[in-house]
mmCIF file with all atom_site columns, C-alpha atoms and ligand atoms in Angstrom:
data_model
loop_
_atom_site.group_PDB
_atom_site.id
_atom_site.type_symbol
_atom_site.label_atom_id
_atom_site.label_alt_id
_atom_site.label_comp_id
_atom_site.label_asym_id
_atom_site.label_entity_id
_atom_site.label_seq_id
_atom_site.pdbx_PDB_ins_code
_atom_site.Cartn_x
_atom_site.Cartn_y
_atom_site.Cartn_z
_atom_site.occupancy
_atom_site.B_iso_or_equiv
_atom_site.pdbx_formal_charge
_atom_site.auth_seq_id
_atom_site.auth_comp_id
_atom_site.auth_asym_id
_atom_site.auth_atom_id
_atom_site.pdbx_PDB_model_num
ATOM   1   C CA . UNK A 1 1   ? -48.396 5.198  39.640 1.00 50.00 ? 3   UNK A CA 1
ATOM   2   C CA . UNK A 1 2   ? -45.218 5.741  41.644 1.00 56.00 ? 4   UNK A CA 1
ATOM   3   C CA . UNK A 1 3   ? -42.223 7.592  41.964 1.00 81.00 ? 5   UNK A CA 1
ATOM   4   C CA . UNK A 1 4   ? -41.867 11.681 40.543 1.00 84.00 ? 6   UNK A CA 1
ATOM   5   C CA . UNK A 1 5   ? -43.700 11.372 37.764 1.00 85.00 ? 7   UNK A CA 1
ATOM   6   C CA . UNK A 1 6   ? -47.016 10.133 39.806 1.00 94.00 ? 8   UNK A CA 1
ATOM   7   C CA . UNK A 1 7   ? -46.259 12.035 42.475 1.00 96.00 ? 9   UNK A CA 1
ATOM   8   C CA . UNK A 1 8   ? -46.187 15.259 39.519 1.00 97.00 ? 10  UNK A CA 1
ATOM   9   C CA . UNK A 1 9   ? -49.492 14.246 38.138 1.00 97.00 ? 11  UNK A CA 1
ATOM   10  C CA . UNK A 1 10  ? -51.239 13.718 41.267 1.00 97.00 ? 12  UNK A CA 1
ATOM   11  C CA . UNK A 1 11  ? -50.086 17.247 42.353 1.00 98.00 ? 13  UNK A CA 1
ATOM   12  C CA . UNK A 1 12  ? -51.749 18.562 39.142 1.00 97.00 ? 14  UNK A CA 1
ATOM   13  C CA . UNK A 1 13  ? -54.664 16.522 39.617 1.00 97.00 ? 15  UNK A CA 1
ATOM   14  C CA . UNK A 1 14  ? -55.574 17.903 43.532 1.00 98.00 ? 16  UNK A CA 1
ATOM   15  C CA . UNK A 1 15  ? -52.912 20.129 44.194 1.00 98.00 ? 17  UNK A CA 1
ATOM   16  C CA . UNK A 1 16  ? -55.963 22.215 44.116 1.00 97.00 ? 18  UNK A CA 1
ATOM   17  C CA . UNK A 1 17  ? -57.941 20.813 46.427 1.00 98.00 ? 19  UNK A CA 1
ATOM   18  C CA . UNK A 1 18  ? -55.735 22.801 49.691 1.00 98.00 ? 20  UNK A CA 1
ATOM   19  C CA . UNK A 1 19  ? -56.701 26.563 49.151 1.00 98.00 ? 21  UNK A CA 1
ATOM   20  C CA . UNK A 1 20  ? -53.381 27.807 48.136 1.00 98.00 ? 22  UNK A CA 1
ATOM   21  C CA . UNK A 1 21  ? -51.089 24.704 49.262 1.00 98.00 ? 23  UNK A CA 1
ATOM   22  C CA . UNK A 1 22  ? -50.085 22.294 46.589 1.00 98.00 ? 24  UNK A CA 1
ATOM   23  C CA . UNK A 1 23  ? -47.763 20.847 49.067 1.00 98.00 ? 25  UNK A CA 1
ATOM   24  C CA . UNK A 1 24  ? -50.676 19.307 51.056 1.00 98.00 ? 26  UNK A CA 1
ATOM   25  C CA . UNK A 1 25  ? -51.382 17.040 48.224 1.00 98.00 ? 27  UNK A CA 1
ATOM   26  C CA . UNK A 1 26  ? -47.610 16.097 47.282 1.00 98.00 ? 28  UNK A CA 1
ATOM   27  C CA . UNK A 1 27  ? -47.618 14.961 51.121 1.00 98.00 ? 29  UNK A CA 1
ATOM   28  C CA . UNK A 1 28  ? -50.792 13.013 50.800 1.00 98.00 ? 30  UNK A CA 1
ATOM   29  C CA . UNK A 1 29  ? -49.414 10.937 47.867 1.00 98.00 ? 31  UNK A CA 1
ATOM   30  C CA . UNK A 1 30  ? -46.436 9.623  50.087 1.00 97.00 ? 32  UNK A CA 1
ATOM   31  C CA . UNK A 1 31  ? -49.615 8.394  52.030 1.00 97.00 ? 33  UNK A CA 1
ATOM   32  C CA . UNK A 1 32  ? -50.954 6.367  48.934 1.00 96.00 ? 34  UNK A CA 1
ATOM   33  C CA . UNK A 1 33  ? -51.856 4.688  47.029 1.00 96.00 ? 35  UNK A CA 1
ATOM   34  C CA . UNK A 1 34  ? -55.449 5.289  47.801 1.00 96.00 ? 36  UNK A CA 1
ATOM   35  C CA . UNK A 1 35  ? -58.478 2.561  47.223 1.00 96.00 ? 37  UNK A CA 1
ATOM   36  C CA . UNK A 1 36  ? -60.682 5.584  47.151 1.00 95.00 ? 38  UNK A CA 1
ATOM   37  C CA . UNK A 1 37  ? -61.396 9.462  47.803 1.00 96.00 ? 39  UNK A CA 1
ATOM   38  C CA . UNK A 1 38  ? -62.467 8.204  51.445 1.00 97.00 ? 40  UNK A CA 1
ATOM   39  C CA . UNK A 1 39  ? -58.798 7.235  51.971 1.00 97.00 ? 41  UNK A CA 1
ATOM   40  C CA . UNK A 1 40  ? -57.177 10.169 49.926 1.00 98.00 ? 42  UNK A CA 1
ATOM   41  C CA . UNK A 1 41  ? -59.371 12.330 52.404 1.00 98.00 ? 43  UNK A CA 1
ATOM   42  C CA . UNK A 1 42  ? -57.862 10.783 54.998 1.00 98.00 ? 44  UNK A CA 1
ATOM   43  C CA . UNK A 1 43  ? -54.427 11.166 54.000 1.00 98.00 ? 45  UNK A CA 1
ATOM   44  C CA . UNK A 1 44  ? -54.819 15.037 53.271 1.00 98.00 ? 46  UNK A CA 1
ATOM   45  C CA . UNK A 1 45  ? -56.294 15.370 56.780 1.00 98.00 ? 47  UNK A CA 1
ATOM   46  C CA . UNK A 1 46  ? -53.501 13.284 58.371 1.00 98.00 ? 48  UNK A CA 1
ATOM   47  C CA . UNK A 1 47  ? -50.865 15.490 56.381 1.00 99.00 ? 49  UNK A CA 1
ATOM   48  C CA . UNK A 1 48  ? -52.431 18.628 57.632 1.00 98.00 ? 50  UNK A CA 1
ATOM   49  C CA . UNK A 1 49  ? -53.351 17.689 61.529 1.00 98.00 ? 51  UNK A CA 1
ATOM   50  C CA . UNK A 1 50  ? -49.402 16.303 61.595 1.00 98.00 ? 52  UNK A CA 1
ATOM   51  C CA . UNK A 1 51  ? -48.017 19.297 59.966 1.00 98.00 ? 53  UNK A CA 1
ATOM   52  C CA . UNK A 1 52  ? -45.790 21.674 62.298 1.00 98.00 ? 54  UNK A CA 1
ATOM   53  C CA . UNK A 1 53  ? -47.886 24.632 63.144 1.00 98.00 ? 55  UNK A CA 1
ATOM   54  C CA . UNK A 1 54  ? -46.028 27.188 61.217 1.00 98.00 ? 56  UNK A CA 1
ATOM   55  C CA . UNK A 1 55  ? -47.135 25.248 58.126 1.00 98.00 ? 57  UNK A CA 1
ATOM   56  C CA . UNK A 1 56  ? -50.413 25.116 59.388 1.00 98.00 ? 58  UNK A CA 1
ATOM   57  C CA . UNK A 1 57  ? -50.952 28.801 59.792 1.00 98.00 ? 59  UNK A CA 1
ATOM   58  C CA . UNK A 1 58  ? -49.342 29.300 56.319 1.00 98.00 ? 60  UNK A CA 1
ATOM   59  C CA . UNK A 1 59  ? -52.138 26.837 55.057 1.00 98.00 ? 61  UNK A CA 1
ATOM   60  C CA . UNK A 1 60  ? -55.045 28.595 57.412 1.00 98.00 ? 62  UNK A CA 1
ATOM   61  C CA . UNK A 1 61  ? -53.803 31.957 55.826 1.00 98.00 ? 63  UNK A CA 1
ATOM   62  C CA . UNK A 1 62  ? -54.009 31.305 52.220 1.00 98.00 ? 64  UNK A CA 1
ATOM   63  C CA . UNK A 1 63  ? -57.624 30.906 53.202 1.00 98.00 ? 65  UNK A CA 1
ATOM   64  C CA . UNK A 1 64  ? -59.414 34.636 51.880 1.00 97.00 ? 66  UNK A CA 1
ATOM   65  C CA . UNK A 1 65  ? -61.538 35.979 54.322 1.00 97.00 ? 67  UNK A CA 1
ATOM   66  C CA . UNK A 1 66  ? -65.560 35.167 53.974 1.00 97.00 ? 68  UNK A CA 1
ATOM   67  C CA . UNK A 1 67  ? -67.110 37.535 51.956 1.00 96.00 ? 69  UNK A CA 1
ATOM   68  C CA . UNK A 1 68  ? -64.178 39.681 52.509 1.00 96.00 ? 70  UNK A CA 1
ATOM   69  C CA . UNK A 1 69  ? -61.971 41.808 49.903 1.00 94.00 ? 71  UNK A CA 1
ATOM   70  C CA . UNK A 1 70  ? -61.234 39.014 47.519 1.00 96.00 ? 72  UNK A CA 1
ATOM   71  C CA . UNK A 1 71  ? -64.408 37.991 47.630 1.00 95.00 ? 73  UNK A CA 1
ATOM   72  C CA . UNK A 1 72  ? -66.147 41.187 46.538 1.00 92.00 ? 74  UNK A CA 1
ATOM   73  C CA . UNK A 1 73  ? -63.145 41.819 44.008 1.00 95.00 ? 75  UNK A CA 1
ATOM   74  C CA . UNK A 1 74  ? -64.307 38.621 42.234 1.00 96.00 ? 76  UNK A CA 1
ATOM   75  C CA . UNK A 1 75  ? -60.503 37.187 43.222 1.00 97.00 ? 77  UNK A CA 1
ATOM   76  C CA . UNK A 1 76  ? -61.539 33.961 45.140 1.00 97.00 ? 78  UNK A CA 1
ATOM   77  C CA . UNK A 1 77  ? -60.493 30.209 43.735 1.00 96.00 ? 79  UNK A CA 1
ATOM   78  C CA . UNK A 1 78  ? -62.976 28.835 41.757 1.00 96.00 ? 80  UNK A CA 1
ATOM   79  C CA . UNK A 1 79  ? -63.921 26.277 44.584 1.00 96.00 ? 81  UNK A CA 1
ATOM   80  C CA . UNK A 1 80  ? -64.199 29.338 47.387 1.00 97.00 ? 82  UNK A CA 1
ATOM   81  C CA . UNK A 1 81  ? -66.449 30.733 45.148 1.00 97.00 ? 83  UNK A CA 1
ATOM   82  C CA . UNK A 1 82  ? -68.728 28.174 45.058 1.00 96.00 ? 84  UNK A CA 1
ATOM   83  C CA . UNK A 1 83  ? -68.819 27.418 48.638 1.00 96.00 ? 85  UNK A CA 1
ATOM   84  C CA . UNK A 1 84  ? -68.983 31.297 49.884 1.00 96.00 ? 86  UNK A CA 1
ATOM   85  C CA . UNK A 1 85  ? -72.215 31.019 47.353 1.00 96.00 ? 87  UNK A CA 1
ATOM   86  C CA . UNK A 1 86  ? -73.958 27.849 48.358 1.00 96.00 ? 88  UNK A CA 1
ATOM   87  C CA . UNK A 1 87  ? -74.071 29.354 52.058 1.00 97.00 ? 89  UNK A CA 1
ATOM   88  C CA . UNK A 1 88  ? -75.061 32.901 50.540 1.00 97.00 ? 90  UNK A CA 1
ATOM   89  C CA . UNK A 1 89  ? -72.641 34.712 51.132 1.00 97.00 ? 91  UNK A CA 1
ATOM   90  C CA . UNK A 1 90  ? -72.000 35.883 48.235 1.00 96.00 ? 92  UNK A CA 1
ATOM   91  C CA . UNK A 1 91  ? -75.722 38.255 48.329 1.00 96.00 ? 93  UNK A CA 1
ATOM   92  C CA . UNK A 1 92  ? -75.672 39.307 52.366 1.00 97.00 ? 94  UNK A CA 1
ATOM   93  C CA . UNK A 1 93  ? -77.957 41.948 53.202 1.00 96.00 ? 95  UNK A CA 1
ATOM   94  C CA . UNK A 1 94  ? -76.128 44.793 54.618 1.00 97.00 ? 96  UNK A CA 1
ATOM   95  C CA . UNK A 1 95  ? -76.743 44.061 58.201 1.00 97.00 ? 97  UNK A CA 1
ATOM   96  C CA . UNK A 1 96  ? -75.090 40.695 57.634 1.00 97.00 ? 98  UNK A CA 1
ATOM   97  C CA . UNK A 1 97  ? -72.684 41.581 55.865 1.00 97.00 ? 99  UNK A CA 1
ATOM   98  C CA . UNK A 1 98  ? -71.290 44.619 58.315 1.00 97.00 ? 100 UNK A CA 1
ATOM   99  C CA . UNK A 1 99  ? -71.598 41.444 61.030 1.00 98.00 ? 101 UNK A CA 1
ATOM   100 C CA . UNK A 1 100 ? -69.284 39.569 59.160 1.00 98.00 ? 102 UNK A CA 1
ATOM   101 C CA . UNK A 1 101 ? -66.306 42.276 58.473 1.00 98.00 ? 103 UNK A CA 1
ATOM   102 C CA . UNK A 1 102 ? -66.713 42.962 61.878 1.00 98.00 ? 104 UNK A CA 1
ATOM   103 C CA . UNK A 1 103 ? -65.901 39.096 62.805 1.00 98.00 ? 105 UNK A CA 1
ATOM   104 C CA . UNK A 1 104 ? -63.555 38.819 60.641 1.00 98.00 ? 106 UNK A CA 1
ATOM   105 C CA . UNK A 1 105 ? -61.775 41.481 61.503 1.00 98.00 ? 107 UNK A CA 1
ATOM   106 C CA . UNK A 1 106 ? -61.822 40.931 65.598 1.00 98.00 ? 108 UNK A CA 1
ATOM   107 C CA . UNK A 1 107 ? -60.799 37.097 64.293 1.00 98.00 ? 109 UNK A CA 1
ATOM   108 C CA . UNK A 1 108 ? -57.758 37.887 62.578 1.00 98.00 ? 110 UNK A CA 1
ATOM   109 C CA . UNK A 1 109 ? -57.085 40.836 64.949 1.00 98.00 ? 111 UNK A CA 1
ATOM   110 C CA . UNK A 1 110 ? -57.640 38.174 67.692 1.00 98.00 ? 112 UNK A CA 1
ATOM   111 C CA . UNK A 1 111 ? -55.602 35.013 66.253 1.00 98.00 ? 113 UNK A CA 1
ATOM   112 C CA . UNK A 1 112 ? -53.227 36.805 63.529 1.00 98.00 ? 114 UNK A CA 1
ATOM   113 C CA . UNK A 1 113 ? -54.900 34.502 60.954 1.00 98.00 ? 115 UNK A CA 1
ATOM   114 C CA . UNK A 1 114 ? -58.343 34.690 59.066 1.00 98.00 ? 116 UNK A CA 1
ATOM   115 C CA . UNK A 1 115 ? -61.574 33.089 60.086 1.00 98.00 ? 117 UNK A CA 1
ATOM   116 C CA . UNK A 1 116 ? -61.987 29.491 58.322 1.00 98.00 ? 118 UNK A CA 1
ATOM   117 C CA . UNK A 1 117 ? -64.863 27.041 59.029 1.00 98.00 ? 119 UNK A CA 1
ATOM   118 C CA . UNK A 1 118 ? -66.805 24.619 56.489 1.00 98.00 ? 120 UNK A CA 1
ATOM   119 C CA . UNK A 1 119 ? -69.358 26.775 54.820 1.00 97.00 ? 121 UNK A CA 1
ATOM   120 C CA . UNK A 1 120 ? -71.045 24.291 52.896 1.00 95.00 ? 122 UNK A CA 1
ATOM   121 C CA . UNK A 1 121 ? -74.316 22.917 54.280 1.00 93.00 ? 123 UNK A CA 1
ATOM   122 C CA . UNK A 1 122 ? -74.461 25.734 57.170 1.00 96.00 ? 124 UNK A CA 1
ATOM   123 C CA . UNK A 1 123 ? -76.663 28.528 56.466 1.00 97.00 ? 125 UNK A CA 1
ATOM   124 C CA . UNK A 1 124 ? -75.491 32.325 57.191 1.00 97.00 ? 126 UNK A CA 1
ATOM   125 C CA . UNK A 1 125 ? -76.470 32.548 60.865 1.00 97.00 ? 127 UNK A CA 1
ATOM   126 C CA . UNK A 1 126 ? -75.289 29.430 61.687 1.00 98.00 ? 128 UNK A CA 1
ATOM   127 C CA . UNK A 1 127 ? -71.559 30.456 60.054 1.00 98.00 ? 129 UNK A CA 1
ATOM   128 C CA . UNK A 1 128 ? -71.566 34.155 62.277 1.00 98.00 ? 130 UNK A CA 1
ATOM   129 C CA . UNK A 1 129 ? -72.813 32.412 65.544 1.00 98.00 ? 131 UNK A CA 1
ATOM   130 C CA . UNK A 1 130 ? -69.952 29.618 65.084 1.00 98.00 ? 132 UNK A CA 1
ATOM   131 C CA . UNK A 1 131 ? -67.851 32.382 64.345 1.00 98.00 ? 133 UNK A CA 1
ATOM   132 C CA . UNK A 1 132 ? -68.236 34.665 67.022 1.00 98.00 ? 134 UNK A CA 1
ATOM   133 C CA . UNK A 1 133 ? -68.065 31.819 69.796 1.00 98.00 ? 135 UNK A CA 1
ATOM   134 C CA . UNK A 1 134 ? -64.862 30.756 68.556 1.00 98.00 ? 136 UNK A CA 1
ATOM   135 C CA . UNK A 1 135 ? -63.349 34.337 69.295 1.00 98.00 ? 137 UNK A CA 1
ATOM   136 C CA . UNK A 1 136 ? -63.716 33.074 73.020 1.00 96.00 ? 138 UNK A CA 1
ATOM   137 C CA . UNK A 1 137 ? -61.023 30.459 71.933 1.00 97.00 ? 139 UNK A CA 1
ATOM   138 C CA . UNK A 1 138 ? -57.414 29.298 73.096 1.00 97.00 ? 140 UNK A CA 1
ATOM   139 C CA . UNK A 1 139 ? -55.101 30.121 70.034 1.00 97.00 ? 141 UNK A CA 1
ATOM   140 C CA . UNK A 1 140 ? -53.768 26.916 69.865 1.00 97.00 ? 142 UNK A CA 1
ATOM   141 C CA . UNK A 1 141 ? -57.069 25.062 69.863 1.00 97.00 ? 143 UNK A CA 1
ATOM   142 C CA . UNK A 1 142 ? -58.597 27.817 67.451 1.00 98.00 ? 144 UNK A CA 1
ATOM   143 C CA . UNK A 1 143 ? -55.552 26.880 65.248 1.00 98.00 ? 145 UNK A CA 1
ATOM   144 C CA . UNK A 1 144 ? -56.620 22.946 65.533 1.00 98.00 ? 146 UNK A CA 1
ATOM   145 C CA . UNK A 1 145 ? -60.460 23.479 65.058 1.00 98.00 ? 147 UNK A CA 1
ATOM   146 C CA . UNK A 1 146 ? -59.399 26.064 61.328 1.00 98.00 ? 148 UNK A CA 1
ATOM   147 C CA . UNK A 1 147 ? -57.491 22.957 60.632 1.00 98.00 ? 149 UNK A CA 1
ATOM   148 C CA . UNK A 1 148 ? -60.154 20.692 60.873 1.00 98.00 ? 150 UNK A CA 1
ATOM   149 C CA . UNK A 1 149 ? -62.379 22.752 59.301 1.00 98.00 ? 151 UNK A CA 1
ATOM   150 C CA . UNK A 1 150 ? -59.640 22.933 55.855 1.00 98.00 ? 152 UNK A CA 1
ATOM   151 C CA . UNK A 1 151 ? -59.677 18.895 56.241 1.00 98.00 ? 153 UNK A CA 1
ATOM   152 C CA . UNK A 1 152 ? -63.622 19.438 56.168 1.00 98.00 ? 154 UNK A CA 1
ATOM   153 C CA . UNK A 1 153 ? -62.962 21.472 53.167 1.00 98.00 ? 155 UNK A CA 1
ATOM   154 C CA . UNK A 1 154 ? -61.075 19.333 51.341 1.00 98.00 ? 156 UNK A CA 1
ATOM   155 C CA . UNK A 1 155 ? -62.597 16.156 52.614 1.00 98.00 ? 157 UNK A CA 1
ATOM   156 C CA . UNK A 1 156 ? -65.816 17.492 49.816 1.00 97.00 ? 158 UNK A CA 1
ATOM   157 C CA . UNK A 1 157 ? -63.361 19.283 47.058 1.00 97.00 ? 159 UNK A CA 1
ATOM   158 C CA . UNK A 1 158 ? -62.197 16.101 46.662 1.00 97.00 ? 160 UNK A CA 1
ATOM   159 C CA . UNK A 1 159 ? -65.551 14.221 46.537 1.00 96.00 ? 161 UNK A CA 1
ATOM   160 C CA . UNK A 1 160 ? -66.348 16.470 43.923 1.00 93.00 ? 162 UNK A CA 1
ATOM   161 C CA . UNK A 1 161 ? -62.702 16.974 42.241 1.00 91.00 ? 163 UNK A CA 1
ATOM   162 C CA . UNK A 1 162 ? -63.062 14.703 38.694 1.00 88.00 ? 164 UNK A CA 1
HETATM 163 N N1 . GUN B 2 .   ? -64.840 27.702 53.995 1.00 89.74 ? 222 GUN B N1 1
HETATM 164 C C1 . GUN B 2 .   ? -64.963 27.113 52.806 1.00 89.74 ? 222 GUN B C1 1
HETATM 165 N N2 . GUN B 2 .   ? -64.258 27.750 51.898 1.00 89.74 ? 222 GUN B N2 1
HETATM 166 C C2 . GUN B 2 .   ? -63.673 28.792 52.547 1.00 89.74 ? 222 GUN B C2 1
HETATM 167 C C3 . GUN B 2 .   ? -62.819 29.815 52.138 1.00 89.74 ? 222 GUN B C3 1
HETATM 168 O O1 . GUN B 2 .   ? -62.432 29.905 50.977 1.00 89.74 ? 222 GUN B O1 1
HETATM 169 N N3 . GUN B 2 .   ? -62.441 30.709 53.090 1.00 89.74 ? 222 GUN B N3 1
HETATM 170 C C4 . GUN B 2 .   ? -62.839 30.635 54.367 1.00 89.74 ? 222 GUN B C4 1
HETATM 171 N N4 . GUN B 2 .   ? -62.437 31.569 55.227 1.00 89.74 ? 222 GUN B N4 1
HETATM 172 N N5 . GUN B 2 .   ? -63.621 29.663 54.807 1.00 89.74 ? 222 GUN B N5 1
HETATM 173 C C5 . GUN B 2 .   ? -64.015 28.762 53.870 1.00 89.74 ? 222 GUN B C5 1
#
């Protein structure tokens, strides 16, 4: 595959794969062509750590907040969804869930962007303690951790993208 018309149906293929940020994967193909999703993981990661950091926030900010608004409006992706509900948090007990709109909220009032970190695999406590210790962050290393974490992200949308 090469030139627009590869480029066109890899976009369609994972242009999902960066919440929000099709771009991310038209970037990724200039990268390729890839002997496997290791290496396509590698080239979405590269795209995004290289990325100037107003594009990055864009990208961190099409993120919806955990078990926020979107979330309880039924409005996430179909991929959020999933992970918000392997890690539970889609059925918090009240107590949990109050902790987690009020991280969220001192996050973004904090940084001017939401909270992001890979969900999958970490269980509820584990995502709020991770969360409130990065409030102690510098902004500009809270913005490089959230983009590692999105690379994290995508790194296992793609593993399980067809
Ligand atoms: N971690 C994995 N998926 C998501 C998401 O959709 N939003 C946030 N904030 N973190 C995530």
């Amino acid at each position: 595959m090469s030139g627009a018309a590869g480029r066109e149906e890899f976009v369609g293929r994972f242009g999902h794969v960066a919440e929000g940020s099709p771009w991310v994967a038209g970037a990724a193909w200039e990268r390729g062509p890839f002997a496997g999703r290791a290496e396509m993981a590698a080239a979405f990661a590269a795209v995004i750590r290289e990325a100037p950091p107003e594009r990055q926030l864009a990208l961190i900010r099409a993120h919806p907040e955990l078990a926020g608004r979107a979330a309880l409006a039924g409005e996430l992706t179909r991929e959020s969804a999933g992970e918000q509900a392997s890690a539970g948090l889609d059925r918090l007990v009240p107590a949990d869930l109050e902790r987690v709109a009020r991280l969220n909220s001192a996050y973004r009032e904090r940084f001017g962007f939401p909270f992001v970190i890979c969900v999958r695999g970490r269980s509820v406590a584990e995502i709020l303690d991770a969360g409130e210790a990065r409030l102690g962050d510098d902004p500009d290393a809270e913005r490089a951790a959230a983009v590692e974490e999105i690379a994290a992200i995508i790194a296992l949308r793609l593993t399980e993208s067809p």
